[in-house]
Coordinates of C-alpha atoms in Angstrom, one line a residue:
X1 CA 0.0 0.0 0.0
X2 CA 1.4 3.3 -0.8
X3 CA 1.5 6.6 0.8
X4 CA -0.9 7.9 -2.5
X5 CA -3.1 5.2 -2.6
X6 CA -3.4 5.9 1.3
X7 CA -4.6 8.7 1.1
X8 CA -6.1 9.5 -2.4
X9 CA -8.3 12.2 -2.5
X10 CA -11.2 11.1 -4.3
X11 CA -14.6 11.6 -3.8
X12 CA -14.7 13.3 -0.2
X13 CA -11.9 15.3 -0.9
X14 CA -12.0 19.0 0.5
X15 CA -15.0 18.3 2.3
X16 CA -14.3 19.4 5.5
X17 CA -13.2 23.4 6.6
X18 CA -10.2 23.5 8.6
X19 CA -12.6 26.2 10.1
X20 CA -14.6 24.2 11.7
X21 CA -12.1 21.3 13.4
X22 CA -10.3 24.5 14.9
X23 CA -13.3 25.6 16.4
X24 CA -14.2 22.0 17.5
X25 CA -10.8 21.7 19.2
X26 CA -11.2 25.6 21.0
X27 CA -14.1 23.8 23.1
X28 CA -12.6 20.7 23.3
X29 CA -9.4 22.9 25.0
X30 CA -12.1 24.9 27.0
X31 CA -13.6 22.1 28.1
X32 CA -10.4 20.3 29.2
X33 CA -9.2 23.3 30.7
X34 CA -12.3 23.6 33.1
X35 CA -12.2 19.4 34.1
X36 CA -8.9 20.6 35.3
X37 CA -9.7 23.5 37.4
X38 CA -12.8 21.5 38.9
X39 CA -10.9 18.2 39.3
X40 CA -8.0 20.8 41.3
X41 CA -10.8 22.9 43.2
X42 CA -13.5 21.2 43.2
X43 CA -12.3 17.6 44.1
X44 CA -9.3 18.3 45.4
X45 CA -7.3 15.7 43.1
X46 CA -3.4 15.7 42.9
X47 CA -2.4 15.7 39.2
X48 CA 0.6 16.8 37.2
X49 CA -0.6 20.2 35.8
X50 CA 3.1 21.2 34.2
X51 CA 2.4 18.3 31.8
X52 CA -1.4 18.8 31.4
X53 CA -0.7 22.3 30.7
X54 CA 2.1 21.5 28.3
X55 CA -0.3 18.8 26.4
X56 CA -3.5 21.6 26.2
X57 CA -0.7 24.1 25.3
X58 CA 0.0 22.3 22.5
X59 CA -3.5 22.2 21.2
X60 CA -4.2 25.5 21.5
X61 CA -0.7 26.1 19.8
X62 CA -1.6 23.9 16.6
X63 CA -4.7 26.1 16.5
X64 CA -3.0 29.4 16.5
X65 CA -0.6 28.4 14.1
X66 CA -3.5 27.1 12.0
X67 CA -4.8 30.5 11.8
X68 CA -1.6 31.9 10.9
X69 CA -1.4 29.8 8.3
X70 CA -4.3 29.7 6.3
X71 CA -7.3 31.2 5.7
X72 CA -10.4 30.5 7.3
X73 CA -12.0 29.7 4.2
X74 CA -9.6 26.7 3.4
X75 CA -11.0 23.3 3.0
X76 CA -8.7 20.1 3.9
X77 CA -8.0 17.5 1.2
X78 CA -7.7 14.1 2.5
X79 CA -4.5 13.0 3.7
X80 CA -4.6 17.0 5.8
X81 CA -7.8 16.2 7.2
X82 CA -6.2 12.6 8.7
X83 CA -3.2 14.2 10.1
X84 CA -5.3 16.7 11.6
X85 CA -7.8 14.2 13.5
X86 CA -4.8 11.7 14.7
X87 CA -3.1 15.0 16.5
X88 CA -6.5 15.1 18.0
X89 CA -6.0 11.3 19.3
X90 CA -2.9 11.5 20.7
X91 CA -3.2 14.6 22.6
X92 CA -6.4 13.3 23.9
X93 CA -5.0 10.1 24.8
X94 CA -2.1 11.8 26.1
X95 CA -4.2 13.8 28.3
X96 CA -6.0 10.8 29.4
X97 CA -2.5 8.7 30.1
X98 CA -1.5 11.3 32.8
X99 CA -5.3 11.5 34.4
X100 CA -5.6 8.0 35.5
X101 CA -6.3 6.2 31.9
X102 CA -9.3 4.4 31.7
X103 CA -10.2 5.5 35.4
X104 CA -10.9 9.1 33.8
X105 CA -15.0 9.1 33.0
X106 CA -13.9 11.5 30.1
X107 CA -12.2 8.5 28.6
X108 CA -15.3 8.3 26.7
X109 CA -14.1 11.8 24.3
X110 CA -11.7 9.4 22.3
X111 CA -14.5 8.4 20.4
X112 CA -15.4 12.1 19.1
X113 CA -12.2 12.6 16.5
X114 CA -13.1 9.1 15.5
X115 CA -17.1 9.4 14.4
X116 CA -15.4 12.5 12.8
X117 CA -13.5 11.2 10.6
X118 CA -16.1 8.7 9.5
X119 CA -17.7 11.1 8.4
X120 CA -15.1 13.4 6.0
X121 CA -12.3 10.6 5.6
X122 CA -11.9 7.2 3.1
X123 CA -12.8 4.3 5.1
X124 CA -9.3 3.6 4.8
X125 CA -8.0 6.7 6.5
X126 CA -10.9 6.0 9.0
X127 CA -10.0 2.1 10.0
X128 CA -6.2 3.3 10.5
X129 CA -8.0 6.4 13.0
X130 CA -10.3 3.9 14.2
X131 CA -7.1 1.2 15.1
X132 CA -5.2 3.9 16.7
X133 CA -8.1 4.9 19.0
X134 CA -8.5 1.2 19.7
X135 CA -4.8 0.4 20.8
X136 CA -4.9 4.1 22.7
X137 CA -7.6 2.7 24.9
X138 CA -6.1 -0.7 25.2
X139 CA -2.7 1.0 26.2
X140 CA -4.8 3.5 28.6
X141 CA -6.1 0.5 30.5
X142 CA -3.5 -1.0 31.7
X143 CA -0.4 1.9 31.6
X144 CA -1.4 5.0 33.2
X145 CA -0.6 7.9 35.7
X146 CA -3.0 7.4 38.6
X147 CA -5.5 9.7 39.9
X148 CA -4.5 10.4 43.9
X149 CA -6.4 12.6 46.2
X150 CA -4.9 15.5 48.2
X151 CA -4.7 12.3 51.0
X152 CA -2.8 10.0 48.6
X153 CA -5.5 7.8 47.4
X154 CA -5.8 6.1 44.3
X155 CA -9.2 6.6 42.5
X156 CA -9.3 3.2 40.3
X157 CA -12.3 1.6 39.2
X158 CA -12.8 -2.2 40.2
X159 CA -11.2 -4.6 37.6
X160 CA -14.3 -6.1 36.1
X161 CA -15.6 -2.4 35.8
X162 CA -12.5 -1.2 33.4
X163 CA -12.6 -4.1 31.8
X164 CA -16.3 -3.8 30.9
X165 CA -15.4 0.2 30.2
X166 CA -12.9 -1.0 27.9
X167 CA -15.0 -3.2 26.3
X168 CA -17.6 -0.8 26.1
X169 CA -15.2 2.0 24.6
X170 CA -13.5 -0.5 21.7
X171 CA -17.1 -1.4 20.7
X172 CA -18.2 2.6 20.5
X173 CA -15.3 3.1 18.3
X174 CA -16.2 0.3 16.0
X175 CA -20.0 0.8 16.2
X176 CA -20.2 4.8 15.8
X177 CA -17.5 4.9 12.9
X178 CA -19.4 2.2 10.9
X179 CA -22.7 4.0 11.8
X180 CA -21.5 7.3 11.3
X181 CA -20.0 6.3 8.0
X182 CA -23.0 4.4 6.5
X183 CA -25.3 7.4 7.0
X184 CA -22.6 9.6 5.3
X185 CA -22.6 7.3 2.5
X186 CA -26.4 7.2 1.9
X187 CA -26.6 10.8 1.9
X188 CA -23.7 11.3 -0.4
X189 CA -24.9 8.9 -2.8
X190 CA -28.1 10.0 -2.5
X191 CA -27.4 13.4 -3.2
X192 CA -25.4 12.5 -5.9
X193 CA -28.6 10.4 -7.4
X194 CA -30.5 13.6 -7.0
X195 CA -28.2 15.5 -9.0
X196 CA -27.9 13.3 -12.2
X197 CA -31.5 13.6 -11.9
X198 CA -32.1 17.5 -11.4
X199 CA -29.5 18.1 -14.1
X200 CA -31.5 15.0 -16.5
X201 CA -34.8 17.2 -15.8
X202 CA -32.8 20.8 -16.4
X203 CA -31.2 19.1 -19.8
X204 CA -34.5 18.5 -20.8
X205 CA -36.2 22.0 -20.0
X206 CA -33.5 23.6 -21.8
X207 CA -34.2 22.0 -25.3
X208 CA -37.9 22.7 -24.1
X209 CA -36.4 26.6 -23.5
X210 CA -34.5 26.4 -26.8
X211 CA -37.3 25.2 -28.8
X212 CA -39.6 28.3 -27.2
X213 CA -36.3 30.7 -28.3
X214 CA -36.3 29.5 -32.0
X215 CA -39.9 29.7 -32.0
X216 CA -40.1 33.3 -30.9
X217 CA -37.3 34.3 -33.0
X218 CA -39.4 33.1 -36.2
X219 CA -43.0 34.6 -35.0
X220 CA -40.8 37.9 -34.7
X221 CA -39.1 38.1 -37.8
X222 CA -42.0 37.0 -40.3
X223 CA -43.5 40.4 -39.7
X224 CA -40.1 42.7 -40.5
X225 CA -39.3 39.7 -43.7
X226 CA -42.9 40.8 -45.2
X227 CA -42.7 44.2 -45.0
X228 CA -39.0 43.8 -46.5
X229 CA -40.7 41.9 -49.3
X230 CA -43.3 44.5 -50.0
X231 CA -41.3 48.0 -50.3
X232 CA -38.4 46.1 -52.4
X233 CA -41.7 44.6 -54.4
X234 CA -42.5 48.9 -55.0
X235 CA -39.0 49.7 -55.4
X236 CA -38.9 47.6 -58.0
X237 CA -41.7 48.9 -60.0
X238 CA -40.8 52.5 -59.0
X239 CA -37.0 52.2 -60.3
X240 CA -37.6 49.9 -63.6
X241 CA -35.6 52.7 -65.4
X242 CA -32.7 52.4 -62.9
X243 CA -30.6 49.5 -63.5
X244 CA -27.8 50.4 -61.8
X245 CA -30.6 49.7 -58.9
X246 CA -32.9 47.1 -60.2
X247 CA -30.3 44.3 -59.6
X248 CA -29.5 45.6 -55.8
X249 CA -33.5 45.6 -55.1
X250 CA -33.4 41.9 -56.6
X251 CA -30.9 40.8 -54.4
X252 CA -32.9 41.6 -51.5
X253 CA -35.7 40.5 -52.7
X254 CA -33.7 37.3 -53.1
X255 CA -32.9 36.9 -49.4
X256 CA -35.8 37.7 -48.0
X257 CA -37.3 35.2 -50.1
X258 CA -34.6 32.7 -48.5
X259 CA -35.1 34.4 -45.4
X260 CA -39.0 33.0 -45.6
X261 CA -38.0 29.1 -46.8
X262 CA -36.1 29.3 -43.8
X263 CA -38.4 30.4 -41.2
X264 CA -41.1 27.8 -42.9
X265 CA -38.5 25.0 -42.0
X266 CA -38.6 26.1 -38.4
X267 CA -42.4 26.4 -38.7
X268 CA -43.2 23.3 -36.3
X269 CA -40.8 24.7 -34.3
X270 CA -42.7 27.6 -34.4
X271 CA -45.8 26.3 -32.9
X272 CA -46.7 24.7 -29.8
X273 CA -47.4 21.0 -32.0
X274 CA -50.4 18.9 -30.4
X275 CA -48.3 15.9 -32.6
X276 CA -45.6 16.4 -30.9
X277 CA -46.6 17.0 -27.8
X278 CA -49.2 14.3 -27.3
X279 CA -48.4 10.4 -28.7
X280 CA -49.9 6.9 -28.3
X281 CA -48.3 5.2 -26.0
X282 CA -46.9 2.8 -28.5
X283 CA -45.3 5.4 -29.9
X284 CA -43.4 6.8 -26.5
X285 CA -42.1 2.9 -25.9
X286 CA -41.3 2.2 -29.2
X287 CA -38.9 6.1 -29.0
X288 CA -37.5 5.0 -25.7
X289 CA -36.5 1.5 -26.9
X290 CA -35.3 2.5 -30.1
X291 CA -31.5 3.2 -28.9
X292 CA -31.3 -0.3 -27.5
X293 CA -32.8 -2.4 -30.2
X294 CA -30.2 -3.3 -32.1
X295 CA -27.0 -4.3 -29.2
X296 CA -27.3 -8.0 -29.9
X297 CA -30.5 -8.8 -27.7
X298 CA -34.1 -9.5 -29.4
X299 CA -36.0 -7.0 -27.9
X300 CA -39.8 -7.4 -28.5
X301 CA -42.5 -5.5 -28.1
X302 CA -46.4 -6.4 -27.9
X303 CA -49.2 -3.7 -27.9
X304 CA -52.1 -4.8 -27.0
X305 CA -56.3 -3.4 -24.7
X306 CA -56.3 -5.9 -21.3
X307 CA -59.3 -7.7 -22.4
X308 CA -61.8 -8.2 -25.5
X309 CA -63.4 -4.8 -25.3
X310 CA -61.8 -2.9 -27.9
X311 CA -60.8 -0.4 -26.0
X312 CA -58.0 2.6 -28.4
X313 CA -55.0 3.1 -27.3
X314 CA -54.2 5.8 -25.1
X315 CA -52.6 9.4 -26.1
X316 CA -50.2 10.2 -23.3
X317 CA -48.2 13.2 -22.8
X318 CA -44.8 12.8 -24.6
X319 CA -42.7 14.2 -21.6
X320 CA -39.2 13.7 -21.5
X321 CA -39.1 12.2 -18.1
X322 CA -41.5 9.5 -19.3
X323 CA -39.5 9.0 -22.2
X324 CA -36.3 8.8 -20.1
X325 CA -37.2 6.7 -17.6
X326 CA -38.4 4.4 -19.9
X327 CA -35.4 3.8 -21.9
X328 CA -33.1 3.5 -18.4
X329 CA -34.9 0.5 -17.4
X330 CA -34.8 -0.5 -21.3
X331 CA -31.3 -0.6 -21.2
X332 CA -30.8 -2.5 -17.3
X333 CA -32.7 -5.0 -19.1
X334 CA -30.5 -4.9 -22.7
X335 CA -27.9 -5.0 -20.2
X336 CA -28.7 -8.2 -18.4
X337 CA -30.6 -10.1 -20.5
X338 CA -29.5 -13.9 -21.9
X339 CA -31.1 -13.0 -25.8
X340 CA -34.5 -11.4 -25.2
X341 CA -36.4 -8.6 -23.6
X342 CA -39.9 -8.7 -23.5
X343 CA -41.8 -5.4 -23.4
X344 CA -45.8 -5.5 -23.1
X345 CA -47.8 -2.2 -23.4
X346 CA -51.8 -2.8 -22.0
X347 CA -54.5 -0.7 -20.7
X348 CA -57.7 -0.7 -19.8
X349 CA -60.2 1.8 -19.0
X350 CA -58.6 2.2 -15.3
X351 CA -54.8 1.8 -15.6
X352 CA -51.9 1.8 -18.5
X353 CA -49.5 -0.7 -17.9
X354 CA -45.5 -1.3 -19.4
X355 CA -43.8 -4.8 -18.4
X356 CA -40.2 -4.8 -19.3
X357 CA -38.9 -8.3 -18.7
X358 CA -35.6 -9.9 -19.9
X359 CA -34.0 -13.8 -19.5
X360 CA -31.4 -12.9 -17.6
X361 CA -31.6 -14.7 -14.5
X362 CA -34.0 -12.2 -12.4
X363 CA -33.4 -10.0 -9.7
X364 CA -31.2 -11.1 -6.6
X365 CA -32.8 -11.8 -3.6
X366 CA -30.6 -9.8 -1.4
X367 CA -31.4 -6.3 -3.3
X368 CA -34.9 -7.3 -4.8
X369 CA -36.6 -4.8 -1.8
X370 CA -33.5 -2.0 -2.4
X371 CA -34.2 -1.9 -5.4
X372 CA -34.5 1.8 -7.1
X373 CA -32.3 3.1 -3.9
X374 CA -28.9 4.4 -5.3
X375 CA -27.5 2.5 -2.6
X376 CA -28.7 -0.3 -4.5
X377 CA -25.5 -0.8 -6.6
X378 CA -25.1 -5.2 -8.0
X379 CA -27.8 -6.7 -9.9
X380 CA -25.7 -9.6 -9.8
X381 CA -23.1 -10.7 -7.4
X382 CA -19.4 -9.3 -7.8
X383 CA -18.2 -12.1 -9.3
X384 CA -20.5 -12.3 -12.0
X385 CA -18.4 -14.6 -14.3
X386 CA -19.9 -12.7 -17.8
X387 CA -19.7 -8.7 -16.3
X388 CA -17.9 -8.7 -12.9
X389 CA -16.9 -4.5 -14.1
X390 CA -21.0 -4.1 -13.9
X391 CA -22.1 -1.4 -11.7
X392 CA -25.5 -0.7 -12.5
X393 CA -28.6 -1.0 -10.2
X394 CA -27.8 2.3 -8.6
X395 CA -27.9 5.8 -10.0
X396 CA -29.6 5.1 -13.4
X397 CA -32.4 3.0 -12.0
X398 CA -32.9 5.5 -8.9
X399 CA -32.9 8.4 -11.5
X400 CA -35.3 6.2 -13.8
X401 CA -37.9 5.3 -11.1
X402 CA -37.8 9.2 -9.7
X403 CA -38.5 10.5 -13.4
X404 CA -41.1 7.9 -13.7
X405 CA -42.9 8.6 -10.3
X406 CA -42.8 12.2 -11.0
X407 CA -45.5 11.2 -13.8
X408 CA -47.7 10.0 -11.6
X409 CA -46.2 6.4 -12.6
X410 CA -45.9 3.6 -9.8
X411 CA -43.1 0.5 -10.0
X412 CA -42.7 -2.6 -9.0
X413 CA -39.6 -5.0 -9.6
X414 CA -39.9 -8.9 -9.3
X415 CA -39.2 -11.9 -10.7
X416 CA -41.0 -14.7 -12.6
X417 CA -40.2 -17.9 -12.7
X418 CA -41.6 -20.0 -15.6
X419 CA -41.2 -24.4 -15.8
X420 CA -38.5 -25.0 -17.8
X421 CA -37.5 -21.0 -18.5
X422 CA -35.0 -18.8 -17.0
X423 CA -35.7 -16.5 -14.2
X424 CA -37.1 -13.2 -15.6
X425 CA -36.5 -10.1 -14.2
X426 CA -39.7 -8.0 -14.7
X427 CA -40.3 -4.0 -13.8
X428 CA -43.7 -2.8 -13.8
X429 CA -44.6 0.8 -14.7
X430 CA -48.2 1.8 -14.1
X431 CA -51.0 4.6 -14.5
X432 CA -53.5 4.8 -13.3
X433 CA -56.5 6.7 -15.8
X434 CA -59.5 8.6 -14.7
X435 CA -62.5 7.8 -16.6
X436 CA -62.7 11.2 -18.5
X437 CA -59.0 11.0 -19.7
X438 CA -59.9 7.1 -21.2
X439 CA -62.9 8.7 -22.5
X440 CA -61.2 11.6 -24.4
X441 CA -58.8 9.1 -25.6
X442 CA -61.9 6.8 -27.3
X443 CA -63.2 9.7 -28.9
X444 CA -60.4 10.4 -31.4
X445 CA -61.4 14.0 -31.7
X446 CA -59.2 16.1 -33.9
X447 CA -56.9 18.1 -32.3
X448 CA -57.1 21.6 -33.4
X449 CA -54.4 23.9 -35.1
X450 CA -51.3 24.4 -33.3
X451 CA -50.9 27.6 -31.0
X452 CA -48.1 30.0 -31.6
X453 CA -45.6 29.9 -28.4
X454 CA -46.1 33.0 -26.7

């Protein structure tokens, strides 16, 4: 292991404000500070305050010449962060080493810089943090300067009592890091999940925005093009005996001529269009599959009322979170299946239904209830023979089912098992339909002219 890969600053790097440890050590120091003056005052203990006050000293030192040093703004990278928490250790176990060990109640402190740095470290960095803390304590309890009373008497708790307090501390450790770091984890990841998916949704309004831009920029030029069109149409007649000018005026009457094919080639772009904007919902499947038909894998789709009541086919609203969250579970599926995927499109009168299924050996037990979490990350166990690289299961299906809800869409993932077929894998993605939207739908009625955008 090398000092680099020790202490590579990937994902969590500059996390943490060297701001903020400072501050956390000034009321650590204050707080250490007063133990003293009540365990002096108060209690009347005997205890070496030349080397308590050199070890506090030294603390409050570190943070002076922190703030010397850098700005308050600075962030710690990785490997500064570590350094800074293990000085926090060892002067805390110091401390504790010349105040009776594990006798000291405030013992219990050594597991602060540790939950810390589950939180802003590698788990790497925090194990080492973590093993240090533990041999600390272990040290602590048996090799330590007693705590004596004015009188001379040693404060020491009964054997079994340290031993259960060291017990007690080397499990904190262990259980508060790993506690402390799985939270961290799930709300990095998820914030990372909602990310991709805020800037999937922002990508999409933007070509929504663009399209309104190039829109408006064709409604307001037709009017200036015509007017162009008609003076150079009198200019023309006015000057027939110039020329000299006739050609000039023909020119522009040339270009805004172009200028008009060009603006009719943006004319759907130029309307709000009801084609566009609405589809059957064969139509939305069929668009979202489309990138993934053709990566090796029979991918087959079957359209078809639930039923013998010939009941149309839904219009939906061609959104592109539909569309996208569509073609994310298309592809897990491309992804994983053996040689088909199965995609069947039904409705009724109360719900619209998409079952996306594919041979691939269904959905592991272990993450089938996780599934659509980003924490979520292995279909398949790491040592899937045919993809062990594979790291799906996590962001794209968490970004796909969040797009997908926000249409009002529900999903469910299982598996079927079929005699003498392989395990399929099978997301649902359901609507339900009010009974005016699946009349509308039935009634084909035309849809009107297309608005201008305004």
């Amino acid at each position: 292991m090398t000092d680099d890969d020790m202490f590579a600053d990937q994902e969590r790097s500059n996390w943490v404000r060297l701001q903020t440890l400072v501050k956390l050590r000034w009321y650590a120091i204050a707080g250490q500070t007063f133990a003293v003056i009540v365990a002096l005052y108060l209690f009347d203990l005997s205890l070496e305050t030349g080397i308590i006050a050199l070890i506090v000293g030294s603390s409050a030192l570190a943070n002076i010449i922190f703030g010397f040093l850098y700005p308050e703004s600075r962030r710690l990278k990785e490997r500064e962060a570590f350094f800074v928490l293990t000085f926090d250790v060892l002067q805390l176990g110091l401390l504790l080493a010349v105040t009776g060990g594990l006798n000291n109640p405030f013992a219990m402190l050594l597991l602060a810089p540790v939950t810390i740095a589950a939180t802003v470290l590698h788990g790497r960095s925090t194990v080492i943090l973590g093993a240090l803390a533990i041999s600390l304590i272990t040290i602590l309890s048996q090799y330590a300067v007693p705590l004596l009373t004015a009188n001379g008497d040693v404060l020491a708790l009964p054997s079994l009592f340290k031993f259960g307090f060291w017990i007690a501390l080397v499990i904190g450790v262990i259980f508060l890091a790993s506690y402390a770091r799985q939270v961290t984890e799930e709300m990095h990841v998820m914030s990372e999940a909602l990310l991709a998916t805020q800037l999937a949704l922002s990508r999409a309004q933007k070509l929504t925005d663009l399209g309104g831009v190039v829109a408006a920029t064709a409604h307001e030029l037709g009017t200036p093009l015509a007017t162009i069109k008609l003076v150079s149409g009198e200019m023309v007649e006015e000057l027939a005996d110039r020329e000299d000018l006739i050609e000039d005026i023909t020119l522009i009457r040339q270009e805004a001529d172009r200028c008009r094919d060009i603006l009719h080639s943006m004319g759907r772009a130029g309307k709000d269009d009801l084609h566009l904007r609405n589809a059957p919902i064969e139509a939305v499947v069929r668009e979202a599959a489309e990138p993934h038909t053709d990566r090796g894998k029979l991918v087959l789709i079957d359209i078809a009322a639930d039923g013998d009541a010939p009941i149309p086919q839904p219009v939906i609203p061609r959104k592109p979170e539909t569309i996208h969250g569509l073609r994310n579970l298309i592809q897990n599926a491309v992804d994983f299946a053996g040689e088909r995927v199965e995609i069947d499109v039904s409705w009724s009168l109360t719900h619209i239904t998409i079952r996306i299924a594919d041979d691939g050996g269904g959905f592991p037990s272990a993450v089938l209830g996780r599934i659509g979490d980003p924490m979520a990350r292995s279909r398949r166990n790491a040592i899937d023979a045919r993809r062990p690289e594979y790291r799906g299961m996590g962001l794209g299906l968490f970004i796909a089912k969040t797009l997908l809800e926000r249409t009002g869409a529900s999903l469910n993932f299982a598996n079927r098992r079929q005699v003498d077929q392989p395990t399929q894998a099978v997301v649902t993605v359901a609507w339900r339909r009010t009974a005016e939207e699946a009349l509308r739908n039935g009634q084909h009625r035309a849809l009107g002219d297309n608005q201008p955008f305004v």
